[in-house]
Structures are given as C-alpha cells and as structure tokens.
Coordinates of C-alpha atoms and ligand atoms in Angstrom, one line a residue:
X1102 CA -20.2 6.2 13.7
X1103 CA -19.6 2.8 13.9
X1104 CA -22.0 0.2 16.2
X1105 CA -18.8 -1.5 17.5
X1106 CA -16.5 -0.2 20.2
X1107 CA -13.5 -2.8 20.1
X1108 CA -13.0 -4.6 16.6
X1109 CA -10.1 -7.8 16.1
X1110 CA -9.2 -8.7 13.2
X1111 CA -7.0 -11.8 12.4
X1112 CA -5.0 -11.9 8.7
X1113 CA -3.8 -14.8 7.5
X1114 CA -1.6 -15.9 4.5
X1115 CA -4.6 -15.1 2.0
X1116 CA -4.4 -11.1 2.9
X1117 CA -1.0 -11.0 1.6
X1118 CA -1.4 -13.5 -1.6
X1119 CA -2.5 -10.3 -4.2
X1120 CA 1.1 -8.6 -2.8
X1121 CA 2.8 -12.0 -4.8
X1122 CA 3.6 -13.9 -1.5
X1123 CA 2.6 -17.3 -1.7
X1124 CA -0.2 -18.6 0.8
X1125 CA 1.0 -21.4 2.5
X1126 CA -1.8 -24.4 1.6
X1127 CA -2.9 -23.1 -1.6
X1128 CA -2.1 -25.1 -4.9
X1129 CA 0.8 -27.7 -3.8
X1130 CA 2.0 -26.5 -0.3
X1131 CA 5.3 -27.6 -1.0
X1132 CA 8.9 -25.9 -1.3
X1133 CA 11.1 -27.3 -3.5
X1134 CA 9.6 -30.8 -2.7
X1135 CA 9.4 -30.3 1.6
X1136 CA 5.9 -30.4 3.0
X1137 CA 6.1 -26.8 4.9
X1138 CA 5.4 -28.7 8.4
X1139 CA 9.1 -30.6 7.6
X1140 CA 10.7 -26.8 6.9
X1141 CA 8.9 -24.9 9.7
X1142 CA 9.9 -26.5 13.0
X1143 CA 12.8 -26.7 15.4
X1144 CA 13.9 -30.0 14.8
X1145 CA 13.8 -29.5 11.1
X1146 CA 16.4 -26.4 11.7
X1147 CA 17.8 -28.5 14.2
X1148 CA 18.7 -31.7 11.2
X1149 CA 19.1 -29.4 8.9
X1150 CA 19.8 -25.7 9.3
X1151 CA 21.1 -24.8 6.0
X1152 CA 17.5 -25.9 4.4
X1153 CA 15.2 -24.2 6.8
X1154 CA 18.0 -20.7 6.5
X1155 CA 17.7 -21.1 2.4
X1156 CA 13.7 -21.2 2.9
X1157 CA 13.5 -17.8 4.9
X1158 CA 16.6 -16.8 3.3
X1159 CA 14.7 -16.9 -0.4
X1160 CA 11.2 -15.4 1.3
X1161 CA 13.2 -12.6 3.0
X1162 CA 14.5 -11.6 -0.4
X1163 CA 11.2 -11.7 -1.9
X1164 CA 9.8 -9.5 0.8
X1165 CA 12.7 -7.0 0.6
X1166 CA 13.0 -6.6 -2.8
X1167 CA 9.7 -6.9 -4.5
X1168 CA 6.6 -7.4 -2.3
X1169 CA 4.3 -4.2 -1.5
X1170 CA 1.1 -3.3 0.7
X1171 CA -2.0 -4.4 -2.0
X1172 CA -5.6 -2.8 -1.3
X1173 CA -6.6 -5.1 1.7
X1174 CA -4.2 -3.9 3.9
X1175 CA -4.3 -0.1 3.0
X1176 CA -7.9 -0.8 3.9
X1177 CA -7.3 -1.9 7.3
X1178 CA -4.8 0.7 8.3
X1179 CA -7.5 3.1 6.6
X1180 CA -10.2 1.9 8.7
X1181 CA -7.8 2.1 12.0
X1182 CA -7.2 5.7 11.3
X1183 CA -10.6 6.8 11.6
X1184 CA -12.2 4.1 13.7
X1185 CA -13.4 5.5 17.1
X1186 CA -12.7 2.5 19.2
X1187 CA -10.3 -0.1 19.8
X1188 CA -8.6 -1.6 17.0
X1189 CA -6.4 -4.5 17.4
X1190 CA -4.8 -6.2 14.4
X1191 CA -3.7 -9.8 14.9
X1192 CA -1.3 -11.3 12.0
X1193 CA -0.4 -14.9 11.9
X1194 CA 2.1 -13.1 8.4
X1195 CA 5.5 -13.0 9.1
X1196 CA 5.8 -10.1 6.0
X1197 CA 6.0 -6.4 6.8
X1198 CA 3.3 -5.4 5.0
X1199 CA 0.4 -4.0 7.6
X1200 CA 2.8 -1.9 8.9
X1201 CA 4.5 -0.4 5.6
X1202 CA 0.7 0.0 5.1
X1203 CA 0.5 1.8 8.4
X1204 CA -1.2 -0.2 10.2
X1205 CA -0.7 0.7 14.6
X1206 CA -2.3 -1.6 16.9
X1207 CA -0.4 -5.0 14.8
X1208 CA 0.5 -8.4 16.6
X1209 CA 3.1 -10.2 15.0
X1210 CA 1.9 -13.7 16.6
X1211 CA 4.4 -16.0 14.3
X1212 CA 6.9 -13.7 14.4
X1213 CA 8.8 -10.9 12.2
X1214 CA 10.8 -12.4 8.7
X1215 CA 12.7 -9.0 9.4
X1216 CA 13.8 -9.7 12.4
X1217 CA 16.9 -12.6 13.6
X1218 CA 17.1 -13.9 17.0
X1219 CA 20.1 -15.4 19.0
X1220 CA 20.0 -18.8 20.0
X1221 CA 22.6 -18.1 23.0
X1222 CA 20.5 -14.7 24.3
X1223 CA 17.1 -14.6 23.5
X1224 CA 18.1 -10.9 22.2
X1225 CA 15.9 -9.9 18.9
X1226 CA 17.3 -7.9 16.5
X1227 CA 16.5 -5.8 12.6
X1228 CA 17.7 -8.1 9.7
X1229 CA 17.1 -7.8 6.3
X1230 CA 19.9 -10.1 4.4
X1231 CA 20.5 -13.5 4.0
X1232 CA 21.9 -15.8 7.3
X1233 CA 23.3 -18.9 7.5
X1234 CA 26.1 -20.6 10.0
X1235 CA 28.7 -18.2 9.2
X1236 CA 26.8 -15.2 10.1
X1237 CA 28.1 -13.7 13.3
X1238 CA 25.5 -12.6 15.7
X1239 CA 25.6 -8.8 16.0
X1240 CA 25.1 -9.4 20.2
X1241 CA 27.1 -12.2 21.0
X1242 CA 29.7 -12.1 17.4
X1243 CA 29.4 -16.0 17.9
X1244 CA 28.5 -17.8 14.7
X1245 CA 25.6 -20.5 14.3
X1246 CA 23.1 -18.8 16.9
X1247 CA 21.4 -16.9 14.7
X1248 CA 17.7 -18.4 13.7
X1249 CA 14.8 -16.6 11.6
X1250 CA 12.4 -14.8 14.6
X1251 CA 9.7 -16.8 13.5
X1252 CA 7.4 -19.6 16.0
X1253 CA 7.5 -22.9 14.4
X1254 CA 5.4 -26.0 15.0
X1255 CA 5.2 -26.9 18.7
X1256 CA 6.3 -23.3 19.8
X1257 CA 4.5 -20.9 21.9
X1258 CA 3.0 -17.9 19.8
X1259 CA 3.8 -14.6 20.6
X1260 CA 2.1 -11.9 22.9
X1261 CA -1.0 -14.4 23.5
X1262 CA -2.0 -12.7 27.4
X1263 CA -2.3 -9.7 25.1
X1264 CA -4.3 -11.5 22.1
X1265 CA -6.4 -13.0 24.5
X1266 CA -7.1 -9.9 26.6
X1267 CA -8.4 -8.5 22.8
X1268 CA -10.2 -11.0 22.2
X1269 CA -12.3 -11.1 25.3
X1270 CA -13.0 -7.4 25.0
X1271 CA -13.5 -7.6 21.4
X1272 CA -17.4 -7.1 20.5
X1273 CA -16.8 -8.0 16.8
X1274 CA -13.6 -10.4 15.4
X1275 CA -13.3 -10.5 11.5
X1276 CA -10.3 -12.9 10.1
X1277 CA -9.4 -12.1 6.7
X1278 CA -7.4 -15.1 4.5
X1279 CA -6.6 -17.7 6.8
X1280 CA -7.4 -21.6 6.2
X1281 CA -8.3 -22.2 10.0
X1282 CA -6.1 -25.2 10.2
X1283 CA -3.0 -24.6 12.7
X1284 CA -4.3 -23.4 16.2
X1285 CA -4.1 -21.8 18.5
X1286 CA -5.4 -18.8 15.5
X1287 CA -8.1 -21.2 14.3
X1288 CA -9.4 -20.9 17.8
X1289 CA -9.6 -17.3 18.5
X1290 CA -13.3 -17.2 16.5
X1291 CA -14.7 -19.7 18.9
X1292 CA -13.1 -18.0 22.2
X1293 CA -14.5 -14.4 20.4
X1294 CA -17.5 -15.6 19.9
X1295 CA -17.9 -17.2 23.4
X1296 CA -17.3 -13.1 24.9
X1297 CA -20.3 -12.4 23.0
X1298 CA -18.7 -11.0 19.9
X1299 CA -19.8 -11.1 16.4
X1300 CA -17.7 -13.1 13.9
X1301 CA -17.1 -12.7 10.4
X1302 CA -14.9 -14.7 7.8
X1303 CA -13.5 -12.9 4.5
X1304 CA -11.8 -15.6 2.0
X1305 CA -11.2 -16.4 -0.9
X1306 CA -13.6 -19.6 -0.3
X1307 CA -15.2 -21.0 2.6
X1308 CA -12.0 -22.3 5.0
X1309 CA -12.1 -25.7 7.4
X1310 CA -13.8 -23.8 9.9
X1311 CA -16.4 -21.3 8.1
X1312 CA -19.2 -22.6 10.4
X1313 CA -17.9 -21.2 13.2
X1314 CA -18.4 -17.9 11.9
X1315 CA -21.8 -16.1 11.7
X1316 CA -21.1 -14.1 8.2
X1317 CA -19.4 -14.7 5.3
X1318 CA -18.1 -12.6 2.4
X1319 CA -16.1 -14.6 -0.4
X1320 CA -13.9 -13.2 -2.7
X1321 CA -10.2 -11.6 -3.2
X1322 CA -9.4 -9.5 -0.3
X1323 CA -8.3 -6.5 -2.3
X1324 CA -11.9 -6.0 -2.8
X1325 CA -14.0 -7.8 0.2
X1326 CA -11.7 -6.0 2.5
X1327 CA -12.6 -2.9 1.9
X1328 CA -15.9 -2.9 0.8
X1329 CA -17.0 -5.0 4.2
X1330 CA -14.9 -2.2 6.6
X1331 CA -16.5 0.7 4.6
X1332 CA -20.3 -0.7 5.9
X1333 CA -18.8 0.0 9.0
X1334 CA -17.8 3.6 9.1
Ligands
LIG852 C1 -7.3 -15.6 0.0 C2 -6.6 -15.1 -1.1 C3 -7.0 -13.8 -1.5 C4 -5.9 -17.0 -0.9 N1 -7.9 -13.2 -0.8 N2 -8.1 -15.0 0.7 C5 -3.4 -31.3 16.5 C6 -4.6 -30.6 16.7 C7 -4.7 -29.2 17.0 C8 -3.5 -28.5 17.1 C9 -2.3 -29.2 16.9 C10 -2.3 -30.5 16.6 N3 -1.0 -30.9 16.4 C11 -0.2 -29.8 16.6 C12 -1.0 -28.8 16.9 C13 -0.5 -27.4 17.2 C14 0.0 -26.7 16.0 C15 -1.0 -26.8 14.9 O1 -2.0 -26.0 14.8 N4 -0.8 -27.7 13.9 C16 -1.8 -27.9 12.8 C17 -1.1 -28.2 11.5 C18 -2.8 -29.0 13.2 N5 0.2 -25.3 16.3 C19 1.4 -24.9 16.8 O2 2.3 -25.7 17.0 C20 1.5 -23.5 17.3 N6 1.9 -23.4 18.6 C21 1.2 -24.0 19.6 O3 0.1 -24.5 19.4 O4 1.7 -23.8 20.9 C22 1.0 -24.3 22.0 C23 0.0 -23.4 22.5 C24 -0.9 -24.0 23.4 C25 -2.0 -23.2 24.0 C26 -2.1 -21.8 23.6 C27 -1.2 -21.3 22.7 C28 -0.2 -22.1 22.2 C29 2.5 -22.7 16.5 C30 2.0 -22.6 15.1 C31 3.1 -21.9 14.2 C32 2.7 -21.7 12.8 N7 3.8 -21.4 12.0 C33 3.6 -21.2 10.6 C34 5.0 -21.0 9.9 C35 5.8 -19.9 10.4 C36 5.6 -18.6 9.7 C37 6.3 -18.6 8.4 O5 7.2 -19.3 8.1 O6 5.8 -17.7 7.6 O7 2.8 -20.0 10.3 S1 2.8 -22.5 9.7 C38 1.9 -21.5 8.6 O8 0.5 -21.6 8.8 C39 2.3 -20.0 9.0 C40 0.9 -19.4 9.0 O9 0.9 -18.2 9.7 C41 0.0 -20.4 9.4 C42 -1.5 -20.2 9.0 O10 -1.6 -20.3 7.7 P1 -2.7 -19.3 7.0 O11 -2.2 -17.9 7.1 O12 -4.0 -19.7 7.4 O13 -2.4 -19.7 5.4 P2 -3.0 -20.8 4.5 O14 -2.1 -20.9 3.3 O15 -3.3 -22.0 5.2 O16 -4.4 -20.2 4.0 C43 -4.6 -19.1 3.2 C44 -6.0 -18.8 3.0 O17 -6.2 -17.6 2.3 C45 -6.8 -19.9 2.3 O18 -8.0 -20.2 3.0 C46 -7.1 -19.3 0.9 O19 -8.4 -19.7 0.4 C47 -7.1 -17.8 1.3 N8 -6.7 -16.9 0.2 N9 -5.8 -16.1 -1.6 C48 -8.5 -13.8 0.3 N10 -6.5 -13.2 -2.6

C-alpha cells in the first residue's frame, strides 16, 4: 500500500530517448542545420511549411515504423495498474508510446504526432503518413489546411484546467526526462510543490531546474523508473 493517494508524473523527451527518439537538447539540438525553436513555431510553418511538414513528416515515420515502448514506460503503466489512488500521467512527448505501453490516465499537453488538425475547422483527426500542401483534409477536402496537432512556441498547451486541477490535488509529482527549460512544464514542480506535494526528479543528470525538486535519482530511465515506482508499491 502505497503512502500517497494522488501521484503526477511529468515525462519529458529523456523517457522516450532508450526507444531511439532523439531528445530534443541533447548533443547538437539541431535538425539538419535549424535550431528546433526556428522548426517548432507558427511563423516558422507559416514562412515555410514544406520544412516544418518534412520535420514531423521524417519523425512520424520514425515513430510508425520503428520506435517501441522501452522499460520506463512499461513501468509507469505497470505502476498505474495497481496503484490504489489517482494517477495522472502528464507528457510533454508528442510519440505514442505511454499509451502502446498502456498507460490510462495520459495528457498529451504538446499534442499527438499521430494526429493532423485542420487549419479551416479546428476538427482533429488519426494520421499516420506523410502531409504536405497537397494533402486534402479528410473534413473539409480543401488542400493546405492540414498542420501536425502539435503546440508550438507561443501557443497555449493543451488541457492545462485539467493539469492544473492534478497538480493541486497531487500529494507527490515525479518528472521523469525533461531539461526544465520551456514552461509552462518547467513550472508545474514549483506550483506542486506549493499544494504541499513531494517532488522528485529522475534524469539522466541533474536538469536547469533540479533544485526545485526535493529528491533526485540520476540515471537512464529504463532502470531509475522502475526501480524508484517499485519503492512505492
Ligand atoms: C534522459 C535520458 C534517458 C536523456 N533517461 N533521462 C521566456 C521565459 C519563460 C518562458 C518563455 C520565455 N519565452 C517564451 C516562453 C514560453 C515558451 C518557453 O518555455 N520557451 C523556452 C524556450 C524559454 N513556452 C511556450 O511557448 C509554450 N506555450 C506557452 O507558454 O503558452 C502560454 C501559457 C501561459 C500560461 C500558462 C500556459 C501557457 C509552448 C511550448 C511548446 C513546446 N513545444 C515543443 C515542440 C513541439 C513538440 C514536438 O515537436 O515534439 O515541445 S519544444 C520541445 O521542448 C518539445 C518538448 O516537449 C519540450 C520539452 O523538452 P524536453 O522534453 O524537456 O526535452 P529536452 O531534450 O530538453 O530534455 C531531455 C532530458 O532528458 C535531458 O535533461 C536529458 O538529460 C534527459 N535524458 N536521455 C533519462 N535515457
């Protein structure tokens, strides 16, 4: 029986790196020469849609054809399964990875790369191929309004009434993988911690804002994962 009754965890980048999906600020941070903040916002797909489309074109293949659940996140659905309380599973990913793992109570806070969304009616659908200009939208059949469901720089995340509601309830947060550098994720420790919960940071290496957190456990999170959820149980 575990001494906690509502538990958030927040993945980042660094849960998903031992699948073979690269992390976005380790080693160079560059694709093919763009600094990721030049790919990953609306005026970038705005100047220039057929870059931005090639970038989640080339990670969408990736993800379809080769990528698969690794030990961390088969932990964490594990853990959810038997867990008594309430489990809430915030990812800033974009792969489909907790949930091929089977993970249940999952936010999808920068969005789905398996999902498209059209430009002309907000409507979200499945999509698993490559887009570009020429792709008719399956609602609207016009072409050109289909963009990558994914929140760029200087949009709003998604579902954050819902994160936030978790996070005030939540009497222990644990983010696995993420650097702590784009917000409003970065934050969430500090607003957990202010509802009285206890924090905990599992990473590779200490990220910008390890301080903020009260324990630490360093190391790949095919093995820190599950040996830290496992003291819990
Ligand atoms: C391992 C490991 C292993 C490796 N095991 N660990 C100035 C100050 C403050 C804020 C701002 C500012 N200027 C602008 C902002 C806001 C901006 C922001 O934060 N910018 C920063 C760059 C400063 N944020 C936004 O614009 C967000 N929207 C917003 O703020 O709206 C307004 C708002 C107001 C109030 C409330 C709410 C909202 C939107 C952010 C959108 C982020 N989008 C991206 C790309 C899209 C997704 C995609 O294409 O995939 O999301 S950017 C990119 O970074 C991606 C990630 O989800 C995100 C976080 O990265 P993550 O996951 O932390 O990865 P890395 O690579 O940084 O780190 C990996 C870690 O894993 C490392 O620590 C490794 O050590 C570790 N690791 N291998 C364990 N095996």
């Amino acid at each position: 029986m575990s001494r906690y009754k509502s538990i958030v965890v927040l993945t980042g980048a660094g849960v998903s790196a031992e699948s073979g999906i690269k992390t976005f600020r380790d080693g160079d941070g560059l694709w093919e020469n763009h600094r990721i903040e030049d790919v990953c916002t609306p005026e970038a797909f705005a100047r220039n849609p057929g870059l931005v489309q090639a970038f989640y074109n080339a990670r969408r293949r990736q993800l379809v054809g080769a990528a698969h659940p690794n030990p961390a996140h088969l932990a964490l659905a594990e853990f959810e399964r038997q867990f008594a309380g309430k489990f809430t599973l915030i990812t800033q990913n974009v792969d489909d990875l907790h949930e091929r793992a089977g993970s249940q109570n999952l936010i999808h806070m920068h969005g789905e790369l398996l999902k498209a969304r059209c430009l002309k009616t907000g409507a979200v659908v499945p999509w698993n191929e490559d887009m570009d200009s020429t792709t008719p939208c399956p609602c609207c059949k016009q072409l050109g309004v289909l963009r990558p469901h994914i929140v760029w720089f200087g949009e709003m995340p998604l579902d954050m009434e819902k994160i936030e509601m978790a996070l005030e309830q939540c009497d222990l947060f644990v983010a696995i993988g993420t650097s702590g550098q784009v917000y409003p994720a970065a934050g969430f420790v500090q607003l957990a911690a202010a509802y009285g919960a206890h924090t905990v940071e599992l990473n590779l290496e200490p990220s910008q804002g390890h301080n903020l957190f009260s324990e630490h456990y360093y190391g790949p999170a095919s093995q820190t994962v599950r040996q830290y959820f496992e003291t819990l149980s």
